Amino acid sequence: MTGILVAAALSLLVSLLTMPMVIRILYRFKFGQEIRDDGPEGHKTKQGTPTMGGIVIIIGAVIGYFGAHLAALTRPTVSGLLVMFLFVGLGCVGFLDDFIKIYKRRSLGLRSSAKMAGQVIVGVGFAVGVTQFPNNYTYTPGSTHLSFLRDFGPPLMIVVFVIWALILIVATSNAVNLADGLDGLATGATILSLVAYVIIGNWQLRQSCVNALEPNCYTVRDPLDLAVVAAAGLGGCIGFLWYNAPPAKIFMGDTGSLALGGLLVGLAITTRTQLLLLIIGGLFVLITLSVIVQVGSFRLTGKRVFRMAPLQHHFELKGWAETTIVIRFWIIQGLFVGIGIGLFYLEWMPR
């Protein structure tokens, strides 16, 4: 438990204290956000706001994670390192995307094929890694089973599992990216999801099969360290939100959104809660579905269901204030997280 608190506190401090300096540097080098011409009219005032603030979230989380282990004189676990690899690796893909946007002064960065290739390379490394490194109890960081509240069904062939993991990784990282359209929206929603994974990791530790072979025990390899990883990301996001709250002084960019999506899906795979992420990240699912429905409807019928997709922009064009949308969407995400944690606990309860 101490490691969780230290990781969150260190990450929060790093994020809070370094962000002003990063904002000044980004302003100095004119690393500002390019706004889409077809976006909401109110977003024109955000042109030039510093972007790539996700760098600070990543740095804060990395320092928080390793600092917690240093303070406790413990070694990082394979599970924790693999999730951090996915987190940082996807952040690097996002950084390249952001840098190209800034360098070429346009709202589009990497080509979609290049961006996908980067996600696939990092994702394959993670997916293969989680099936290796068994501990003394033969538990690996992840398993080749599907999972909801825990593993179920027969194991998948390794190739099929890697493809499944890639689908989850690409979908989740892009879903967080789609939600990053209003000040504080994606950051606040991610914070709520990370709180869920701190709770889940801590609960799995207390009910681990390593401690007692109870009927409902968990076979997760490193649950405590996964909670530490979630806490490190949580602290970094809270520090970033201080400066990203409306009106934002800095945006996370794809650097942050892809990294945070990777962090969430990495935690879902290693805690054996793959499909539960659809509920814990419910807001991201709704926003992604709005884009799918909008594109599908327009291609099939030539008509749009929403005034603009993703969903948050639909409400902007209906006249809702940005802060109203953000807070109401946070409430929706909070309800999803509450349902997810409730289901997780109820499934464990002895019958």
Coordinates of C-alpha atoms in Angstrom, one line a residue:
M1 CA 0.0 0.0 0.0
T2 CA 2.9 2.3 0.7
G3 CA 4.2 1.8 -2.8
I4 CA 0.9 2.9 -4.2
L5 CA 0.9 6.1 -2.2
V6 CA 4.5 6.9 -3.0
A7 CA 4.1 6.3 -6.7
A8 CA 1.0 8.6 -6.9
A9 CA 2.6 11.3 -4.8
L10 CA 5.9 11.4 -6.7
S11 CA 4.2 11.4 -10.1
L12 CA 1.8 14.1 -9.0
L13 CA 4.7 16.3 -7.7
V14 CA 6.8 15.8 -10.8
S15 CA 3.8 16.7 -13.1
L16 CA 2.8 19.7 -11.1
L17 CA 6.3 21.2 -10.7
T18 CA 7.6 20.6 -14.2
M19 CA 4.5 21.6 -16.2
P20 CA 5.1 25.4 -15.9
M21 CA 8.6 25.0 -17.3
V22 CA 7.4 22.7 -20.1
I23 CA 4.6 25.2 -21.0
R24 CA 7.2 28.0 -21.3
I25 CA 9.5 25.9 -23.4
L26 CA 6.8 24.8 -25.8
Y27 CA 5.6 28.5 -26.1
R28 CA 9.2 29.5 -26.8
F29 CA 9.6 27.0 -29.6
K30 CA 6.0 27.6 -30.9
F31 CA 5.0 24.0 -30.4
G32 CA 1.3 24.9 -30.5
Q33 CA -1.8 22.9 -31.5
E34 CA -3.0 23.2 -35.0
I35 CA -6.8 23.3 -35.1
R36 CA -8.9 21.5 -37.7
D37 CA -10.6 23.8 -40.2
D38 CA -13.8 21.7 -40.0
G39 CA -13.9 21.7 -36.2
P40 CA -16.3 23.7 -34.0
E41 CA -15.9 27.4 -34.5
G42 CA -15.2 27.9 -30.8
H43 CA -12.0 25.9 -31.0
K44 CA -10.3 28.6 -33.2
T45 CA -9.3 30.4 -30.0
K46 CA -7.3 27.4 -29.0
Q47 CA -5.0 27.7 -32.0
G48 CA -1.4 27.8 -30.8
T49 CA -2.0 26.4 -27.3
P50 CA 1.1 24.3 -26.4
T51 CA 0.6 20.6 -27.1
M52 CA 2.6 17.4 -26.3
G53 CA 1.9 17.9 -22.6
G54 CA 1.6 14.1 -22.4
I55 CA 5.4 14.0 -22.1
V56 CA 5.0 15.3 -18.5
I57 CA 2.4 12.6 -17.7
I58 CA 4.8 10.0 -19.0
I59 CA 7.8 11.4 -17.2
G60 CA 5.9 11.8 -13.9
A61 CA 4.5 8.2 -14.1
V62 CA 7.9 6.7 -14.9
I63 CA 9.6 8.6 -12.0
G64 CA 6.7 7.7 -9.7
Y65 CA 6.8 4.0 -10.5
F66 CA 10.6 3.6 -10.2
G67 CA 10.8 6.0 -7.3
A68 CA 8.3 3.9 -5.4
H69 CA 10.4 0.8 -5.9
L70 CA 13.6 2.7 -4.9
A71 CA 11.9 4.0 -1.7
A72 CA 10.8 0.5 -0.8
L73 CA 14.1 -1.1 -1.9
T74 CA 12.2 -3.6 -4.2
R75 CA 12.7 -4.6 -7.8
P76 CA 10.1 -3.7 -10.4
T77 CA 8.1 -6.7 -11.6
V78 CA 7.9 -8.1 -15.1
S79 CA 4.2 -7.2 -15.2
G80 CA 4.8 -3.6 -14.2
L81 CA 7.7 -3.2 -16.7
L82 CA 5.6 -4.6 -19.6
V83 CA 2.7 -2.2 -18.9
M84 CA 5.2 0.7 -18.6
F85 CA 6.7 -0.4 -21.9
L86 CA 3.3 -0.3 -23.6
F87 CA 2.6 3.1 -22.0
V88 CA 5.9 4.7 -23.0
G89 CA 6.1 3.0 -26.4
L90 CA 2.7 4.3 -27.5
G91 CA 3.6 7.7 -26.1
C92 CA 6.6 7.7 -28.4
V93 CA 4.3 6.9 -31.4
G94 CA 2.1 9.8 -30.3
F95 CA 5.1 12.1 -29.9
L96 CA 6.2 11.5 -33.5
D97 CA 2.6 12.3 -34.6
D98 CA 2.5 15.5 -32.6
F99 CA 6.0 16.6 -33.8
I100 CA 5.1 16.2 -37.4
K101 CA 1.9 18.2 -36.9
I102 CA 3.9 21.1 -35.4
Y103 CA 6.8 20.9 -37.8
K104 CA 4.5 20.9 -40.9
R105 CA 2.0 23.2 -39.3
R106 CA -1.0 21.0 -40.0
S107 CA -3.7 19.2 -38.0
L108 CA -2.7 15.8 -39.3
G109 CA 0.6 14.2 -38.3
L110 CA 1.8 10.7 -39.1
R111 CA 0.1 8.9 -42.0
S112 CA -2.5 6.5 -40.7
S113 CA -0.5 3.5 -42.0
A114 CA 2.7 4.7 -40.2
K115 CA 0.8 5.4 -37.0
M116 CA -0.8 2.0 -37.1
A117 CA 2.6 0.4 -37.8
G118 CA 4.0 2.0 -34.7
Q119 CA 1.1 0.8 -32.6
V120 CA 1.4 -2.7 -34.0
I121 CA 5.2 -2.9 -33.3
V122 CA 4.8 -1.8 -29.7
G123 CA 1.7 -3.9 -29.2
V124 CA 3.2 -7.1 -30.5
G125 CA 6.2 -6.7 -28.2
F126 CA 3.8 -6.3 -25.2
A127 CA 1.4 -9.1 -26.3
V128 CA 4.2 -11.6 -26.7
G129 CA 5.9 -10.4 -23.5
V130 CA 2.9 -11.0 -21.3
T131 CA 2.8 -14.7 -22.3
Q132 CA 6.4 -15.2 -21.1
F133 CA 8.3 -14.9 -17.8
P134 CA 6.4 -17.3 -15.5
N135 CA 7.0 -17.0 -11.8
N136 CA 7.5 -19.8 -9.2
Y137 CA 3.7 -20.5 -9.4
T138 CA 3.8 -20.6 -13.2
Y139 CA 1.8 -17.4 -13.4
T140 CA 2.7 -15.2 -16.4
P141 CA 2.0 -11.4 -16.6
G142 CA -0.9 -12.1 -18.9
S143 CA -2.7 -15.3 -20.1
T144 CA -3.9 -16.5 -23.5
H145 CA -7.5 -16.8 -22.2
L146 CA -10.2 -14.2 -22.8
S147 CA -11.2 -12.4 -19.6
F148 CA -14.0 -10.4 -18.1
L149 CA -13.8 -10.4 -14.3
R150 CA -11.2 -13.1 -14.5
D151 CA -10.0 -15.6 -17.2
F152 CA -12.7 -17.8 -18.9
G153 CA -12.9 -20.3 -21.7
P154 CA -10.1 -22.3 -23.3
P155 CA -6.7 -20.7 -24.0
L156 CA -6.2 -19.2 -27.4
M157 CA -3.3 -20.1 -29.7
I158 CA -0.5 -17.6 -29.2
V159 CA -1.0 -16.0 -32.6
V160 CA -4.7 -15.6 -32.0
F161 CA -4.0 -14.0 -28.6
V162 CA -1.5 -11.6 -30.1
I163 CA -4.0 -10.5 -32.7
W164 CA -6.7 -10.1 -30.0
A165 CA -4.4 -8.1 -27.8
L166 CA -3.5 -5.9 -30.8
I167 CA -7.2 -5.2 -31.4
L168 CA -7.6 -4.2 -27.8
I169 CA -4.5 -2.0 -27.8
V170 CA -5.2 -0.2 -31.1
A171 CA -8.9 0.3 -30.2
T172 CA -8.3 1.6 -26.7
S173 CA -5.4 4.0 -27.6
N174 CA -7.5 5.4 -30.4
A175 CA -10.6 5.7 -28.2
V176 CA -8.8 7.8 -25.7
N177 CA -7.4 9.9 -28.6
L178 CA -10.9 10.5 -29.9
A179 CA -12.0 11.6 -26.4
D180 CA -9.3 14.2 -26.2
G181 CA -11.3 16.9 -27.9
L182 CA -12.3 19.2 -25.0
D183 CA -10.2 20.7 -22.2
G184 CA -9.8 18.1 -19.4
L185 CA -12.3 15.6 -20.8
A186 CA -9.9 12.7 -21.6
T187 CA -7.7 13.4 -18.6
G188 CA -10.5 13.3 -16.1
A189 CA -12.1 10.2 -17.6
T190 CA -8.7 8.4 -17.5
I191 CA -8.2 9.4 -13.9
L192 CA -11.5 7.7 -13.0
S193 CA -10.5 4.5 -14.9
L194 CA -7.1 4.4 -13.2
V195 CA -8.7 4.7 -9.8
A196 CA -10.6 1.5 -10.7
Y197 CA -7.4 -0.3 -11.5
V198 CA -5.7 0.8 -8.3
I199 CA -8.7 -0.8 -6.4
I200 CA -8.7 -3.9 -8.6
G201 CA -4.9 -4.5 -8.2
N202 CA -5.1 -4.0 -4.5
W203 CA -8.1 -6.4 -4.2
Q204 CA -6.5 -9.1 -6.3
L205 CA -3.4 -8.9 -4.0
R206 CA -5.5 -9.5 -0.9
Q207 CA -7.4 -12.4 -2.6
S208 CA -4.4 -13.9 -4.4
C209 CA -4.2 -17.7 -4.8
V210 CA -0.6 -17.3 -3.6
N211 CA -1.9 -16.4 -0.2
A212 CA -4.7 -19.0 0.0
L213 CA -6.3 -21.4 -2.5
E214 CA -9.8 -20.1 -2.0
P215 CA -12.5 -20.9 -4.6
N216 CA -12.6 -17.2 -5.8
C217 CA -8.8 -16.4 -5.5
Y218 CA -7.0 -14.6 -8.4
T219 CA -4.0 -16.0 -10.4
V220 CA -2.7 -12.5 -11.4
R221 CA 1.1 -12.5 -11.4
D222 CA 1.9 -9.1 -9.8
P223 CA -1.3 -7.4 -8.7
L224 CA 0.3 -5.0 -6.2
D225 CA 2.8 -3.7 -8.8
L226 CA 0.0 -3.3 -11.3
A227 CA -1.8 -1.1 -8.7
V228 CA 1.5 0.9 -8.3
V229 CA 1.6 1.4 -12.1
A230 CA -2.0 2.6 -12.1
A231 CA -1.2 4.9 -9.2
A232 CA 1.8 6.4 -11.0
G233 CA -0.3 7.1 -14.0
L234 CA -3.0 8.5 -11.8
G235 CA -0.7 11.0 -10.1
G236 CA 0.7 12.2 -13.4
C237 CA -2.8 12.7 -14.8
I238 CA -4.0 14.7 -11.8
G239 CA -1.0 17.0 -12.0
F240 CA -1.6 17.5 -15.7
L241 CA -5.3 18.2 -15.2
W242 CA -4.4 21.2 -13.0
Y243 CA -3.1 22.9 -16.2
N244 CA -5.5 21.1 -18.7
A245 CA -8.7 22.2 -16.9
P246 CA -10.8 24.7 -19.0
P247 CA -9.4 26.9 -20.3
A248 CA -6.5 24.6 -21.0
K249 CA -2.9 26.0 -20.8
I250 CA -1.6 22.9 -22.5
F251 CA -2.9 19.9 -24.4
M252 CA -1.7 16.3 -23.9
G253 CA -1.7 15.7 -27.7
D254 CA -1.4 12.2 -29.2
T255 CA 1.7 11.8 -27.0
G256 CA -0.6 11.6 -23.9
S257 CA -3.7 10.1 -25.4
L258 CA -2.1 7.1 -27.0
A259 CA 0.1 6.6 -24.0
L260 CA -2.9 6.6 -21.6
G261 CA -4.9 4.3 -23.8
G262 CA -1.9 1.9 -23.7
L263 CA -1.7 2.2 -19.9
L264 CA -5.4 1.3 -19.5
V265 CA -5.4 -1.6 -21.9
G266 CA -2.1 -2.9 -20.5
L267 CA -3.6 -2.9 -17.0
A268 CA -6.8 -4.7 -18.3
I269 CA -4.8 -7.5 -20.0
T270 CA -2.4 -8.0 -17.0
T271 CA -5.2 -7.9 -14.4
R272 CA -7.3 -10.4 -16.5
T273 CA -10.1 -7.9 -17.0
Q274 CA -9.9 -7.4 -20.7
L275 CA -13.7 -7.1 -21.4
L276 CA -14.4 -5.3 -18.2
L277 CA -12.4 -2.4 -19.7
L278 CA -15.5 -1.8 -21.9
I279 CA -17.3 -0.8 -18.8
I280 CA -14.5 0.8 -16.8
G281 CA -13.7 2.9 -20.0
G282 CA -17.4 3.2 -20.9
L283 CA -17.2 6.9 -21.9
F284 CA -14.4 6.1 -24.4
V285 CA -16.5 3.3 -25.8
L286 CA -19.5 5.7 -26.3
I287 CA -17.4 8.3 -28.0
T288 CA -15.8 5.8 -30.3
L289 CA -19.3 4.3 -31.1
S290 CA -20.5 7.8 -32.0
V291 CA -17.7 8.1 -34.7
I292 CA -18.5 4.6 -36.0
V293 CA -22.2 5.4 -36.2
Q294 CA -21.6 8.7 -37.9
V295 CA -19.2 7.4 -40.5
G296 CA -21.4 4.3 -41.2
S297 CA -24.6 6.3 -41.5
F298 CA -23.1 8.8 -43.9
R299 CA -21.6 6.1 -46.1
L300 CA -24.8 4.1 -46.2
T301 CA -27.4 6.8 -46.4
G302 CA -25.6 10.1 -47.0
K303 CA -27.1 11.4 -43.7
R304 CA -25.4 12.2 -40.4
V305 CA -26.8 11.0 -37.1
F306 CA -24.9 13.7 -35.1
R307 CA -24.2 17.3 -35.9
M308 CA -20.5 16.4 -35.5
A309 CA -18.5 13.4 -34.3
P310 CA -17.0 12.5 -31.9
L311 CA -20.0 12.9 -29.5
Q312 CA -18.6 15.8 -27.4
H313 CA -18.6 18.0 -30.5
H314 CA -22.3 17.2 -31.2
F315 CA -23.2 18.8 -27.9
E316 CA -20.9 21.7 -28.5
L317 CA -22.8 22.5 -31.7
K318 CA -26.1 22.1 -29.8
G319 CA -25.0 25.1 -27.7
W320 CA -23.7 23.3 -24.5
A321 CA -20.9 25.1 -22.7
E322 CA -17.6 23.2 -22.9
T323 CA -17.3 22.9 -19.1
T324 CA -20.9 21.6 -19.0
I325 CA -20.1 18.8 -21.5
V326 CA -16.8 17.9 -19.7
I327 CA -18.4 17.7 -16.2
R328 CA -21.4 15.7 -17.4
F329 CA -19.2 13.3 -19.3
W330 CA -17.1 12.9 -16.2
I331 CA -20.3 12.0 -14.3
I332 CA -21.1 9.4 -17.0
Q333 CA -17.6 7.9 -16.8
G334 CA -17.9 7.8 -13.0
L335 CA -21.1 5.8 -13.2
F336 CA -19.4 3.4 -15.6
V337 CA -16.5 3.0 -13.3
G338 CA -18.8 2.4 -10.3
I339 CA -20.7 -0.3 -12.2
G340 CA -17.4 -1.9 -13.3
I341 CA -16.0 -2.0 -9.7
G342 CA -19.4 -3.2 -8.4
L343 CA -19.4 -6.1 -10.9
F344 CA -15.9 -7.0 -10.0
Y345 CA -16.7 -7.2 -6.3
L346 CA -20.0 -9.0 -6.7
E347 CA -18.4 -11.7 -8.9
W348 CA -15.8 -12.4 -6.1
M349 CA -18.4 -12.6 -3.2
P350 CA -18.8 -16.2 -2.0
R351 CA -22.1 -17.7 -3.0

